[in-house]
mmCIF file of C-alpha atoms and ligand atoms in Angstrom:
data_model
loop_
_atom_site.group_PDB
_atom_site.id
_atom_site.type_symbol
_atom_site.label_atom_id
_atom_site.label_comp_id
_atom_site.label_asym_id
_atom_site.label_seq_id
_atom_site.Cartn_x
_atom_site.Cartn_y
_atom_site.Cartn_z
ATOM 1 C CA MET A 852 9.430 10.286 15.991
ATOM 2 C CA SER A 853 10.756 6.791 15.363
ATOM 3 C CA ASN A 854 9.359 4.657 12.617
ATOM 4 C CA GLU A 855 7.859 2.422 15.253
ATOM 5 C CA GLN A 856 6.075 5.361 16.855
ATOM 6 C CA LEU A 857 5.003 6.536 13.420
ATOM 7 C CA LEU A 858 3.424 3.182 12.696
ATOM 8 C CA THR A 859 1.649 3.152 16.022
ATOM 9 C CA THR A 860 0.268 6.592 15.334
ATOM 10 C CA THR A 861 -1.044 5.599 11.946
ATOM 11 C CA ALA A 862 -2.415 2.275 13.108
ATOM 12 C CA GLU A 863 -4.547 3.697 15.886
ATOM 13 C CA GLY A 864 -7.737 5.700 15.908
ATOM 14 C CA ARG A 865 -8.328 5.045 12.253
ATOM 15 C CA ASP A 866 -11.909 4.473 11.185
ATOM 16 C CA ARG A 867 -11.116 2.624 7.994
ATOM 17 C CA GLU A 868 -13.427 2.960 5.058
ATOM 18 C CA PRO A 869 -15.058 -0.282 4.040
ATOM 19 C CA ALA A 870 -13.506 -1.581 0.826
ATOM 20 C CA THR A 871 -16.938 -1.531 -0.764
ATOM 21 C CA ALA A 872 -17.582 2.220 -0.202
ATOM 22 C CA ASP A 873 -18.662 3.916 -3.428
ATOM 23 C CA PRO A 874 -16.074 5.982 -5.267
ATOM 24 C CA VAL A 875 -16.745 9.720 -5.153
ATOM 25 C CA LEU A 876 -13.908 10.496 -7.530
ATOM 26 C CA GLU A 877 -12.484 8.477 -10.382
ATOM 27 C CA LEU A 878 -9.533 9.403 -12.566
ATOM 28 C CA ASP A 879 -9.349 7.158 -15.573
ATOM 29 C CA GLY A 880 -6.254 7.086 -17.812
ATOM 30 C CA ILE A 881 -5.425 10.751 -17.263
ATOM 31 C CA ALA A 882 -2.514 12.304 -19.170
ATOM 32 C CA LYS A 883 -1.391 15.923 -18.975
ATOM 33 C CA GLY A 884 1.605 17.715 -20.400
ATOM 34 C CA PHE A 885 2.827 21.295 -20.526
ATOM 35 C CA GLY A 886 4.554 22.129 -23.795
ATOM 36 C CA SER A 887 6.918 19.274 -24.531
ATOM 37 C CA GLU A 888 6.930 18.047 -20.911
ATOM 38 C CA ASP A 889 4.720 15.045 -20.081
ATOM 39 C CA VAL A 890 3.770 15.644 -16.473
ATOM 40 C CA ILE A 891 1.031 13.049 -15.899
ATOM 41 C CA GLY A 892 0.966 9.872 -17.963
ATOM 42 C CA ASP A 893 -1.971 7.428 -17.887
ATOM 43 C CA LEU A 894 -2.909 7.945 -14.235
ATOM 44 C CA SER A 895 -5.936 6.157 -12.794
ATOM 45 C CA LEU A 896 -7.253 6.180 -9.244
ATOM 46 C CA SER A 897 -10.494 6.207 -7.343
ATOM 47 C CA VAL A 898 -11.327 7.812 -4.022
ATOM 48 C CA ARG A 899 -13.991 6.292 -1.795
ATOM 49 C CA ASP A 900 -16.796 8.096 -0.087
ATOM 50 C CA GLY A 901 -15.601 9.688 3.162
ATOM 51 C CA GLU A 902 -11.938 8.736 2.909
ATOM 52 C CA ILE A 903 -8.856 10.923 3.133
ATOM 53 C CA LEU A 904 -6.458 10.061 0.329
ATOM 54 C CA THR A 905 -3.047 11.710 0.170
ATOM 55 C CA LEU A 906 -0.944 12.068 -2.968
ATOM 56 C CA LEU A 907 2.644 11.781 -1.767
ATOM 57 C CA GLY A 908 5.754 12.156 -3.864
ATOM 58 C CA PRO A 909 8.899 14.153 -4.544
ATOM 59 C CA SER A 910 8.859 17.682 -5.874
ATOM 60 C CA GLY A 911 7.847 17.859 -9.518
ATOM 61 C CA CYS A 912 6.223 14.389 -9.713
ATOM 62 C CA GLY A 913 2.847 15.900 -10.642
ATOM 63 C CA LYS A 914 0.890 15.956 -7.360
ATOM 64 C CA THR A 915 -0.388 19.523 -7.643
ATOM 65 C CA THR A 916 -1.178 19.029 -11.320
ATOM 66 C CA THR A 917 -3.311 16.009 -10.371
ATOM 67 C CA LEU A 918 -5.110 18.078 -7.726
ATOM 68 C CA ARG A 919 -5.709 20.865 -10.240
ATOM 69 C CA LEU A 920 -7.102 18.349 -12.744
ATOM 70 C CA ILE A 921 -9.576 17.172 -10.099
ATOM 71 C CA ALA A 922 -10.542 20.754 -9.218
ATOM 72 C CA GLY A 923 -11.022 21.682 -12.873
ATOM 73 C CA LEU A 924 -8.179 24.195 -12.839
ATOM 74 C CA GLU A 925 -6.493 22.144 -15.596
ATOM 75 C CA LYS A 926 -7.947 20.119 -18.453
ATOM 76 C CA PRO A 927 -6.588 16.608 -19.069
ATOM 77 C CA ASP A 928 -5.095 15.953 -22.521
ATOM 78 C CA THR A 929 -6.615 12.491 -22.466
ATOM 79 C CA GLY A 930 -8.584 10.435 -19.967
ATOM 80 C CA ARG A 931 -11.619 11.103 -17.864
ATOM 81 C CA VAL A 932 -12.404 12.648 -14.462
ATOM 82 C CA ARG A 933 -15.639 11.517 -12.809
ATOM 83 C CA LEU A 934 -17.133 13.055 -9.679
ATOM 84 C CA GLN A 935 -20.175 11.390 -8.096
ATOM 85 C CA ASP A 936 -20.786 9.337 -11.254
ATOM 86 C CA GLU A 937 -20.743 12.426 -13.460
ATOM 87 C CA THR A 938 -18.026 12.948 -16.061
ATOM 88 C CA VAL A 939 -16.590 16.397 -15.331
ATOM 89 C CA ALA A 940 -13.673 16.199 -17.762
ATOM 90 C CA GLY A 941 -13.157 14.029 -20.844
ATOM 91 C CA GLU A 942 -15.540 12.490 -23.362
ATOM 92 C CA GLY A 943 -15.992 15.966 -24.801
ATOM 93 C CA ARG A 944 -17.194 17.456 -21.509
ATOM 94 C CA PHE A 945 -15.578 19.966 -19.191
ATOM 95 C CA VAL A 946 -17.347 21.169 -16.046
ATOM 96 C CA PRO A 947 -15.735 24.366 -14.694
ATOM 97 C CA PRO A 948 -14.320 24.426 -11.139
ATOM 98 C CA GLU A 949 -17.179 26.401 -9.593
ATOM 99 C CA LYS A 950 -19.715 23.816 -10.807
ATOM 100 C CA ARG A 951 -17.877 20.750 -9.490
ATOM 101 C CA GLY A 952 -18.856 20.961 -5.814
ATOM 102 C CA VAL A 953 -15.209 20.829 -4.812
ATOM 103 C CA GLY A 954 -13.636 22.938 -2.045
ATOM 104 C CA VAL A 955 -9.932 23.768 -2.132
ATOM 105 C CA VAL A 956 -7.662 24.660 0.800
ATOM 106 C CA PHE A 957 -4.623 26.424 -0.616
ATOM 107 C CA GLN A 958 -1.084 26.233 0.709
ATOM 108 C CA ASP A 959 -1.071 29.906 1.748
ATOM 109 C CA PHE A 960 -4.698 29.708 3.045
ATOM 110 C CA ALA A 961 -5.656 32.590 0.673
ATOM 111 C CA LEU A 962 -7.935 34.304 3.215
ATOM 112 C CA PHE A 963 -9.305 37.714 2.224
ATOM 113 C CA PRO A 964 -7.371 40.120 4.459
ATOM 114 C CA HIS A 965 -10.091 42.784 4.508
ATOM 115 C CA LEU A 966 -12.804 40.347 5.651
ATOM 116 C CA THR A 967 -13.286 39.008 9.176
ATOM 117 C CA ALA A 968 -13.108 35.296 9.913
ATOM 118 C CA ARG A 969 -16.939 35.146 9.789
ATOM 119 C CA GLU A 970 -17.059 37.011 6.477
ATOM 120 C CA ASN A 971 -14.353 34.776 5.016
ATOM 121 C CA ILE A 972 -16.310 31.648 5.943
ATOM 122 C CA ALA A 973 -19.555 33.144 4.617
ATOM 123 C CA PHE A 974 -17.927 34.130 1.315
ATOM 124 C CA GLY A 975 -19.160 31.086 -0.626
ATOM 125 C CA LEU A 976 -22.654 31.294 0.870
ATOM 126 C CA GLN A 977 -23.857 34.459 -0.882
ATOM 127 C CA ASP A 978 -26.960 32.743 -2.205
ATOM 128 C CA TRP A 979 -27.982 31.338 1.194
ATOM 129 C CA ASN A 980 -30.593 33.233 3.224
ATOM 130 C CA GLU A 981 -29.128 35.244 6.072
ATOM 131 C CA ALA A 982 -30.419 33.076 8.923
ATOM 132 C CA ASP A 983 -29.116 29.831 7.368
ATOM 133 C CA ARG A 984 -25.832 31.506 6.518
ATOM 134 C CA ASP A 985 -25.327 32.767 10.070
ATOM 135 C CA GLU A 986 -26.176 29.373 11.486
ATOM 136 C CA ARG A 987 -23.767 27.621 9.091
ATOM 137 C CA VAL A 988 -20.946 30.037 9.960
ATOM 138 C CA ASP A 989 -21.607 29.595 13.705
ATOM 139 C CA ASP A 990 -21.507 25.810 13.291
ATOM 140 C CA LEU A 991 -18.257 25.958 11.366
ATOM 141 C CA LEU A 992 -16.606 28.347 13.822
ATOM 142 C CA GLU A 993 -17.602 25.887 16.536
ATOM 143 C CA LEU A 994 -16.318 22.918 14.517
ATOM 144 C CA VAL A 995 -12.889 24.481 14.020
ATOM 145 C CA GLY A 996 -12.717 25.652 17.649
ATOM 146 C CA LEU A 997 -12.790 29.389 16.917
ATOM 147 C CA ALA A 998 -16.255 30.393 18.132
ATOM 148 C CA ASP A 999 -14.713 33.431 19.889
ATOM 149 C CA HIS A 1000 -12.736 34.648 16.881
ATOM 150 C CA GLY A 1001 -15.443 35.289 14.299
ATOM 151 C CA GLU A 1002 -14.847 39.044 14.294
ATOM 152 C CA ASP A 1003 -11.059 38.814 13.997
ATOM 153 C CA TYR A 1004 -9.293 39.730 10.776
ATOM 154 C CA PRO A 1005 -6.769 37.260 9.318
ATOM 155 C CA ASP A 1006 -3.764 39.283 10.517
ATOM 156 C CA GLU A 1007 -5.111 39.004 14.056
ATOM 157 C CA LEU A 1008 -5.088 35.213 13.850
ATOM 158 C CA SER A 1009 -2.169 32.802 14.313
ATOM 159 C CA GLY A 1010 -1.065 30.519 11.456
ATOM 160 C CA GLY A 1011 -3.007 27.580 12.890
ATOM 161 C CA GLN A 1012 -6.121 29.734 13.371
ATOM 162 C CA GLN A 1013 -5.872 31.028 9.813
ATOM 163 C CA GLN A 1014 -5.715 27.452 8.587
ATOM 164 C CA ARG A 1015 -8.829 26.531 10.586
ATOM 165 C CA ILE A 1016 -10.698 29.461 9.022
ATOM 166 C CA ALA A 1017 -9.488 28.499 5.536
ATOM 167 C CA LEU A 1018 -10.744 24.976 6.154
ATOM 168 C CA ALA A 1019 -14.087 26.267 7.451
ATOM 169 C CA ARG A 1020 -14.440 28.505 4.393
ATOM 170 C CA SER A 1021 -13.830 25.586 2.026
ATOM 171 C CA LEU A 1022 -16.278 23.383 3.926
ATOM 172 C CA ALA A 1023 -18.995 26.054 4.168
ATOM 173 C CA PRO A 1024 -20.819 25.324 0.876
ATOM 174 C CA GLU A 1025 -20.922 21.607 1.821
ATOM 175 C CA PRO A 1026 -18.673 20.397 -1.000
ATOM 176 C CA GLU A 1027 -18.743 16.771 -2.175
ATOM 177 C CA MET A 1028 -15.001 16.767 -2.030
ATOM 178 C CA LEU A 1029 -12.260 18.754 -0.324
ATOM 179 C CA LEU A 1030 -8.831 19.234 -1.909
ATOM 180 C CA LEU A 1031 -5.878 20.291 0.229
ATOM 181 C CA ASP A 1032 -2.657 21.487 -1.410
ATOM 182 C CA GLU A 1033 0.319 21.104 0.957
ATOM 183 C CA PRO A 1034 -1.978 22.255 3.779
ATOM 184 C CA PHE A 1035 0.643 22.284 6.529
ATOM 185 C CA SER A 1036 3.664 23.681 4.732
ATOM 186 C CA ASN A 1037 3.092 27.234 5.979
ATOM 187 C CA LEU A 1038 3.027 26.206 9.630
ATOM 188 C CA ASP A 1039 5.976 25.795 11.935
ATOM 189 C CA VAL A 1040 6.961 22.246 12.853
ATOM 190 C CA ASP A 1041 5.182 21.967 16.243
ATOM 191 C CA LEU A 1042 1.984 23.457 14.920
ATOM 192 C CA ARG A 1043 2.076 21.153 11.920
ATOM 193 C CA VAL A 1044 1.804 18.066 14.106
ATOM 194 C CA GLU A 1045 -1.052 19.592 16.127
ATOM 195 C CA MET A 1046 -2.908 20.750 13.011
ATOM 196 C CA ARG A 1047 -2.619 17.355 11.309
ATOM 197 C CA GLU A 1048 -4.674 15.821 14.104
ATOM 198 C CA GLU A 1049 -7.081 18.733 14.057
ATOM 199 C CA VAL A 1050 -7.594 18.764 10.290
ATOM 200 C CA ARG A 1051 -8.182 15.019 10.270
ATOM 201 C CA ARG A 1052 -10.742 15.367 13.088
ATOM 202 C CA ILE A 1053 -12.571 18.168 11.285
ATOM 203 C CA ILE A 1054 -12.665 16.309 7.962
ATOM 204 C CA LYS A 1055 -13.903 13.134 9.637
ATOM 205 C CA GLU A 1056 -16.569 15.026 11.597
ATOM 206 C CA THR A 1057 -17.974 16.518 8.415
ATOM 207 C CA GLY A 1058 -17.690 13.203 6.524
ATOM 208 C CA VAL A 1059 -16.384 14.999 3.421
ATOM 209 C CA THR A 1060 -14.184 13.026 1.021
ATOM 210 C CA ALA A 1061 -10.722 14.594 0.864
ATOM 211 C CA VAL A 1062 -7.651 14.473 -1.369
ATOM 212 C CA SER A 1063 -4.513 16.029 0.043
ATOM 213 C CA VAL A 1064 -1.113 16.642 -1.519
ATOM 214 C CA THR A 1065 2.216 16.584 0.270
ATOM 215 C CA HIS A 1066 5.862 15.638 -0.090
ATOM 216 C CA ASP A 1067 6.103 14.992 3.673
ATOM 217 C CA GLN A 1068 5.865 11.245 4.326
ATOM 218 C CA GLU A 1069 5.143 11.593 8.039
ATOM 219 C CA GLU A 1070 2.237 13.932 7.303
ATOM 220 C CA ALA A 1071 0.838 11.567 4.664
ATOM 221 C CA LEU A 1072 1.097 8.538 6.932
ATOM 222 C CA SER A 1073 -0.497 10.303 9.886
ATOM 223 C CA ILE A 1074 -3.553 11.970 8.322
ATOM 224 C CA SER A 1075 -4.575 9.555 5.564
ATOM 225 C CA ASP A 1076 -6.812 6.542 5.210
ATOM 226 C CA ARG A 1077 -4.873 5.697 2.049
ATOM 227 C CA VAL A 1078 -1.705 7.060 0.525
ATOM 228 C CA ALA A 1079 -0.943 7.181 -3.224
ATOM 229 C CA VAL A 1080 2.822 7.345 -3.694
ATOM 230 C CA MET A 1081 3.624 9.143 -6.956
ATOM 231 C CA SER A 1082 6.730 9.208 -9.076
ATOM 232 C CA ASP A 1083 7.182 10.782 -12.499
ATOM 233 C CA GLY A 1084 3.506 11.472 -13.099
ATOM 234 C CA ASP A 1085 2.231 8.032 -12.171
ATOM 235 C CA ILE A 1086 1.155 6.164 -9.062
ATOM 236 C CA GLU A 1087 3.699 3.646 -7.787
ATOM 237 C CA GLN A 1088 1.512 2.263 -5.008
ATOM 238 C CA ILE A 1089 -1.791 3.129 -3.388
ATOM 239 C CA ASP A 1090 -2.698 1.554 -0.082
ATOM 240 C CA THR A 1091 -3.146 2.112 3.642
ATOM 241 C CA PRO A 1092 -0.334 3.944 5.449
ATOM 242 C CA GLN A 1093 0.717 0.714 7.151
ATOM 243 C CA GLN A 1094 0.915 -1.227 3.885
ATOM 244 C CA VAL A 1095 2.873 1.361 1.922
ATOM 245 C CA PHE A 1096 5.281 1.746 4.826
ATOM 246 C CA GLN A 1097 5.731 -1.909 5.790
ATOM 247 C CA GLN A 1098 5.149 -3.626 2.467
ATOM 248 C CA PRO A 1099 6.266 -1.197 -0.245
ATOM 249 C CA GLU A 1100 5.919 -2.614 -3.730
ATOM 250 C CA SER A 1101 9.012 -0.912 -5.110
ATOM 251 C CA ARG A 1102 12.373 0.250 -3.853
ATOM 252 C CA PHE A 1103 11.330 3.796 -4.683
ATOM 253 C CA VAL A 1104 8.332 3.586 -2.330
ATOM 254 C CA ALA A 1105 10.468 1.895 0.326
ATOM 255 C CA GLY A 1106 13.046 4.676 0.176
ATOM 256 C CA PHE A 1107 10.597 7.553 -0.086
ATOM 257 C CA LEU A 1108 8.644 6.544 3.009
ATOM 258 C CA GLY A 1109 11.543 6.622 5.416
ATOM 259 C CA HIS A 1110 14.993 5.242 6.009
ATOM 260 C CA ALA A 1111 15.408 1.997 4.126
ATOM 261 C CA SER A 1112 18.374 -0.356 4.150
ATOM 262 C CA PHE A 1113 18.502 -3.379 1.887
ATOM 263 C CA LEU A 1114 20.086 -6.481 3.335
ATOM 264 C CA SER A 1115 21.105 -8.944 0.658
ATOM 265 C CA GLY A 1116 20.333 -12.579 1.273
ATOM 266 C CA ASP A 1117 20.098 -15.971 -0.364
ATOM 267 C CA VAL A 1118 16.939 -18.016 0.066
ATOM 268 C CA ARG A 1119 17.881 -21.508 1.204
ATOM 269 C CA GLY A 1120 14.948 -23.694 2.152
ATOM 270 C CA ASP A 1121 13.136 -22.310 5.185
ATOM 271 C CA HIS A 1122 15.483 -19.389 5.786
ATOM 272 C CA VAL A 1123 17.358 -16.535 4.150
ATOM 273 C CA ASP A 1124 21.120 -16.348 4.688
ATOM 274 C CA THR A 1125 22.259 -12.776 5.270
ATOM 275 C CA ALA A 1126 25.349 -11.023 6.556
ATOM 276 C CA LEU A 1127 23.473 -10.732 9.867
ATOM 277 C CA GLY A 1128 22.678 -14.434 10.070
ATOM 278 C CA ARG A 1129 19.571 -16.361 9.207
ATOM 279 C CA VAL A 1130 16.148 -14.814 8.816
ATOM 280 C CA LEU A 1131 13.282 -17.319 8.707
ATOM 281 C CA ARG A 1132 11.517 -17.383 5.351
ATOM 282 C CA ASP A 1133 8.211 -17.298 7.287
ATOM 283 C CA ASP A 1134 9.255 -13.903 8.660
ATOM 284 C CA VAL A 1135 9.537 -12.463 5.155
ATOM 285 C CA ASN A 1136 6.278 -11.347 3.548
ATOM 286 C CA GLY A 1137 5.142 -13.645 0.729
ATOM 287 C CA LEU A 1138 8.525 -15.284 0.208
ATOM 288 C CA ALA A 1139 7.209 -18.605 -1.088
ATOM 289 C CA HIS A 1140 9.008 -21.943 -1.666
ATOM 290 C CA GLN A 1141 9.406 -21.186 -5.342
ATOM 291 C CA TYR A 1142 12.045 -18.578 -4.486
ATOM 292 C CA ASP A 1143 14.321 -21.168 -2.936
ATOM 293 C CA GLY A 1144 17.790 -20.668 -4.403
ATOM 294 C CA THR A 1145 17.290 -17.042 -5.390
ATOM 295 C CA ALA A 1146 19.028 -13.905 -4.278
ATOM 296 C CA VAL A 1147 16.846 -11.309 -2.552
ATOM 297 C CA ASP A 1148 17.201 -7.981 -0.780
ATOM 298 C CA LEU A 1149 15.313 -7.676 2.521
ATOM 299 C CA LEU A 1150 13.997 -4.241 3.463
ATOM 300 C CA VAL A 1151 15.118 -3.337 6.967
ATOM 301 C CA ARG A 1152 14.041 -0.079 8.534
ATOM 302 C CA PRO A 1153 16.103 1.409 11.366
ATOM 303 C CA ASP A 1154 13.737 0.055 14.015
ATOM 304 C CA ASP A 1155 13.931 -3.470 12.539
ATOM 305 C CA VAL A 1156 17.556 -3.938 13.611
ATOM 306 C CA THR A 1157 19.516 -3.481 16.825
ATOM 307 C CA ALA A 1158 23.232 -2.870 17.157
ATOM 308 C CA SER A 1159 25.288 -3.483 20.274
ATOM 309 C CA PRO A 1160 29.000 -3.168 20.978
ATOM 310 C CA ALA A 1161 30.804 -6.413 20.164
ATOM 311 C CA GLU A 1162 34.281 -7.726 19.500
ATOM 312 C CA GLY A 1163 35.920 -10.471 17.489
ATOM 313 C CA SER A 1164 33.610 -12.895 15.707
ATOM 314 C CA GLU A 1165 30.573 -11.400 17.495
ATOM 315 C CA ALA A 1166 30.989 -8.143 15.567
ATOM 316 C CA ASP A 1167 29.342 -7.612 12.162
ATOM 317 C CA GLY A 1168 30.711 -4.161 11.327
ATOM 318 C CA ARG A 1169 31.469 -0.710 12.682
ATOM 319 C CA VAL A 1170 29.542 2.485 13.284
ATOM 320 C CA VAL A 1171 30.359 5.004 10.557
ATOM 321 C CA TYR A 1172 27.683 7.641 11.287
ATOM 322 C CA ARG A 1173 25.759 8.743 14.345
ATOM 323 C CA ARG A 1174 22.965 11.317 14.410
ATOM 324 C CA TYR A 1175 21.325 12.445 17.627
ATOM 325 C CA LEU A 1176 17.625 13.143 16.992
ATOM 326 C CA GLY A 1177 16.380 13.897 20.510
ATOM 327 C CA PRO A 1178 14.252 10.896 21.500
ATOM 328 C CA THR A 1179 16.285 8.594 19.272
ATOM 329 C CA VAL A 1180 19.757 8.171 17.800
ATOM 330 C CA LEU A 1181 20.283 6.987 14.227
ATOM 331 C CA TYR A 1182 23.384 4.874 13.605
ATOM 332 C CA ARG A 1183 24.786 3.808 10.261
ATOM 333 C CA VAL A 1184 26.762 0.593 10.423
ATOM 334 C CA GLU A 1185 29.079 -0.545 7.679
ATOM 335 C CA LEU A 1186 29.042 -4.313 7.702
ATOM 336 C CA ASP A 1187 32.297 -6.158 7.114
ATOM 337 C CA GLY A 1188 31.022 -7.382 3.744
ATOM 338 C CA GLY A 1189 30.501 -3.762 2.602
ATOM 339 C CA GLU A 1190 26.726 -3.394 3.071
ATOM 340 C CA THR A 1191 25.373 -0.461 5.072
ATOM 341 C CA ILE A 1192 22.532 -0.804 7.591
ATOM 342 C CA GLU A 1193 20.833 1.947 9.602
ATOM 343 C CA CYS A 1194 19.678 1.340 13.177
ATOM 344 C CA MET A 1195 17.495 3.546 15.373
ATOM 345 C CA HIS A 1196 18.069 3.371 19.118
ATOM 346 C CA ASN A 1197 16.699 5.071 22.181
ATOM 347 C CA HIS A 1198 18.557 8.320 22.952
ATOM 348 C CA SER A 1199 19.944 6.828 26.176
ATOM 349 C CA ASP A 1200 21.946 4.254 24.196
ATOM 350 C CA ARG A 1201 25.487 5.344 23.528
ATOM 351 C CA ILE A 1202 27.596 3.689 20.865
ATOM 352 C CA ASP A 1203 30.604 5.627 19.674
ATOM 353 C CA LEU A 1204 31.635 6.346 16.139
ATOM 354 C CA ASP A 1205 34.013 3.707 14.795
ATOM 355 C CA GLU A 1206 32.958 1.239 17.498
ATOM 356 C CA ARG A 1207 32.625 -2.405 16.425
ATOM 357 C CA VAL A 1208 29.084 -3.713 16.781
ATOM 358 C CA GLY A 1209 27.035 -6.842 16.332
ATOM 359 C CA VAL A 1210 23.731 -6.236 14.553
ATOM 360 C CA ARG A 1211 20.585 -8.351 14.972
ATOM 361 C CA VAL A 1212 17.346 -8.308 13.018
ATOM 362 C CA THR A 1213 14.741 -7.701 15.739
ATOM 363 C CA ALA A 1214 11.686 -6.825 13.627
ATOM 364 C CA ASP A 1215 8.387 -8.013 15.076
ATOM 365 C CA HIS A 1216 6.646 -7.950 11.694
ATOM 366 C CA ASP A 1217 7.236 -9.676 8.362
ATOM 367 C CA LEU A 1218 9.971 -8.028 6.343
ATOM 368 C CA ALA A 1219 9.383 -6.859 2.781
ATOM 369 C CA TRP A 1220 11.752 -8.109 0.079
ATOM 370 C CA PHE A 1221 12.756 -7.398 -3.483
ATOM 371 C CA PRO A 1222 14.429 -9.583 -6.079
ATOM 372 C CA ALA A 1223 18.139 -8.849 -6.063
ATOM 373 C CA ASP A 1224 18.404 -7.513 -9.589
ATOM 374 C CA HIS A 1225 22.136 -6.865 -9.292
ATOM 375 C CA ARG A 1226 22.940 -10.501 -8.526
ATOM 376 C CA GLU A 1227 22.387 -13.692 -10.434
ATOM 377 C CA GLU A 1228 20.584 -16.657 -8.945
ATOM 378 C CA ILE A 1229 22.849 -18.447 -6.517
ATOM 379 C CA ASP A 1230 24.812 -20.886 -8.573
ATOM 380 C CA GLU A 1231 24.483 -24.537 -7.713
ATOM 381 C CA GLY A 1232 28.151 -24.931 -6.762
ATOM 382 C CA ALA A 1233 28.060 -22.094 -4.268
ATOM 383 C CA ASP A 1234 24.793 -23.461 -2.930
ATOM 384 C CA ALA A 1235 26.287 -26.898 -2.342
ATOM 385 C CA THR A 1236 29.377 -25.443 -0.663
ATOM 386 C CA ALA A 1237 27.291 -23.277 1.644
ATOM 387 C CA ALA A 1238 24.936 -26.129 2.453
ATOM 388 C CA GLY A 1239 27.888 -28.399 3.173
ATOM 389 C CA ALA A 1240 29.446 -25.815 5.466
ATOM 390 C CA ASP A 1241 26.320 -25.675 7.620
HETATM 391 P P1 ATP B 2680 5.926 20.271 -5.774
HETATM 392 O O1 ATP B 2680 5.902 19.331 -4.594
HETATM 393 O O2 ATP B 2680 7.268 20.868 -6.004
HETATM 394 O O3 ATP B 2680 4.809 21.261 -5.752
HETATM 395 P P2 ATP B 2680 4.434 18.603 -7.627
HETATM 396 O O4 ATP B 2680 4.646 17.132 -7.499
HETATM 397 O O5 ATP B 2680 3.200 19.156 -7.046
HETATM 398 O O6 ATP B 2680 5.721 19.345 -7.084
HETATM 399 P P3 ATP B 2680 3.604 19.825 -10.084
HETATM 400 O O7 ATP B 2680 3.433 21.165 -9.461
HETATM 401 O O8 ATP B 2680 2.393 19.067 -10.429
HETATM 402 O O9 ATP B 2680 4.531 18.920 -9.177
HETATM 403 O O10 ATP B 2680 4.527 20.013 -11.362
HETATM 404 C C1 ATP B 2680 4.943 18.900 -12.149
HETATM 405 C C2 ATP B 2680 5.736 19.424 -13.326
HETATM 406 O O11 ATP B 2680 4.871 20.150 -14.176
HETATM 407 C C3 ATP B 2680 6.851 20.372 -12.956
HETATM 408 O O12 ATP B 2680 7.964 20.089 -13.771
HETATM 409 C C4 ATP B 2680 6.286 21.727 -13.254
HETATM 410 O O13 ATP B 2680 7.292 22.618 -13.638
HETATM 411 C C5 ATP B 2680 5.361 21.440 -14.426
HETATM 412 N N1 ATP B 2680 4.209 22.354 -14.465
HETATM 413 C C6 ATP B 2680 3.203 22.397 -13.592
HETATM 414 N N2 ATP B 2680 2.298 23.357 -13.932
HETATM 415 C C7 ATP B 2680 2.768 23.917 -15.069
HETATM 416 C C8 ATP B 2680 2.295 24.960 -15.935
HETATM 417 N N3 ATP B 2680 1.154 25.604 -15.697
HETATM 418 N N4 ATP B 2680 3.040 25.263 -17.024
HETATM 419 C C9 ATP B 2680 4.174 24.597 -17.293
HETATM 420 N N5 ATP B 2680 4.686 23.621 -16.518
HETATM 421 C C10 ATP B 2680 3.995 23.283 -15.423
#
């Protein structure tokens, strides 16, 4: 799926939570270490009623530890966890997992193999009366689309069906909050895409607030109302999928959420001079007048630029890498000045390796930018020369 398609997918069909919705969960200055290793350091976040928030980050950044702190499977060293306005960890209190009203869907589904699907779902409803329990299980089997599979044992169910039953089991006691730990990692690729849609539908139908954990950016962008991008035990950025993808606040977030090339440029009045020509300052997000005369790096994703075969002065560089991805082809172009830019084209386009190409910025949205920390401000002399050459 191209980045453009990915954005379309995330932008549509999304019933956004109002910004004013009450927080169901609040983490306040949480720190957690194991032995001498500081895993989480001063992490704060709040999750609104009914939203799906995904913790996204590389392996080892502390996502699962954060989820376990919310569930009550770990105690924070410092800081406070609040669920529905009640402190469940910190300030001298610790509410155990079974008293938190939190359901957990584990990576491996953790269904009881000797119980049927019905019995698995009913497992957390021991103290319900039989009629209510049966009705609740019927409703959940219906909700997850497995009304005809209640008597099946887990080994008689496919991976996707097992996940639906695991979800139903976690939802059965009507938890305030659902936690999902890498929920799709045990499914094959095709099923993963199907189950993302399905899990989002089920969560939204029940209205439960959910926190999910993944290292898969496409999964995070497609199922979440908001995404918290984590690095080294802290949150780098938390925002809607569109914002974290299109307007990342750090180079780390930009790079983690998909292919990112950085095109260096110099801000000169109402435009930015780059190796690919001028980009209007108005087409760069929040690049105000005060940055005139500074060096910046523009974030260009592969669908923001288009390459086409060119010769002589029309050419900007040459294709040094080509990867066929089915619907699309990813090209890497080394510009004559040494910068590298990636372009995503339709699979029917054919540009050969080593071919000379012209590259144009064709983005139909404002580009994100970062201060060019490896370059000094443009010196006045160079500025005057460039201005004079125009
Ligand atoms: P992954 O995507 O690989 O699951 P993660 O972001 O979920 O990674 P965590 O599982 O939270 O990361 O682990 C963060 C760090 O904490 C790792 O270095 C891990 O080894 C360490 N860690 C987690 N749990 C424990 C534990 N119980 N004892 C010691 N170290 C732990």
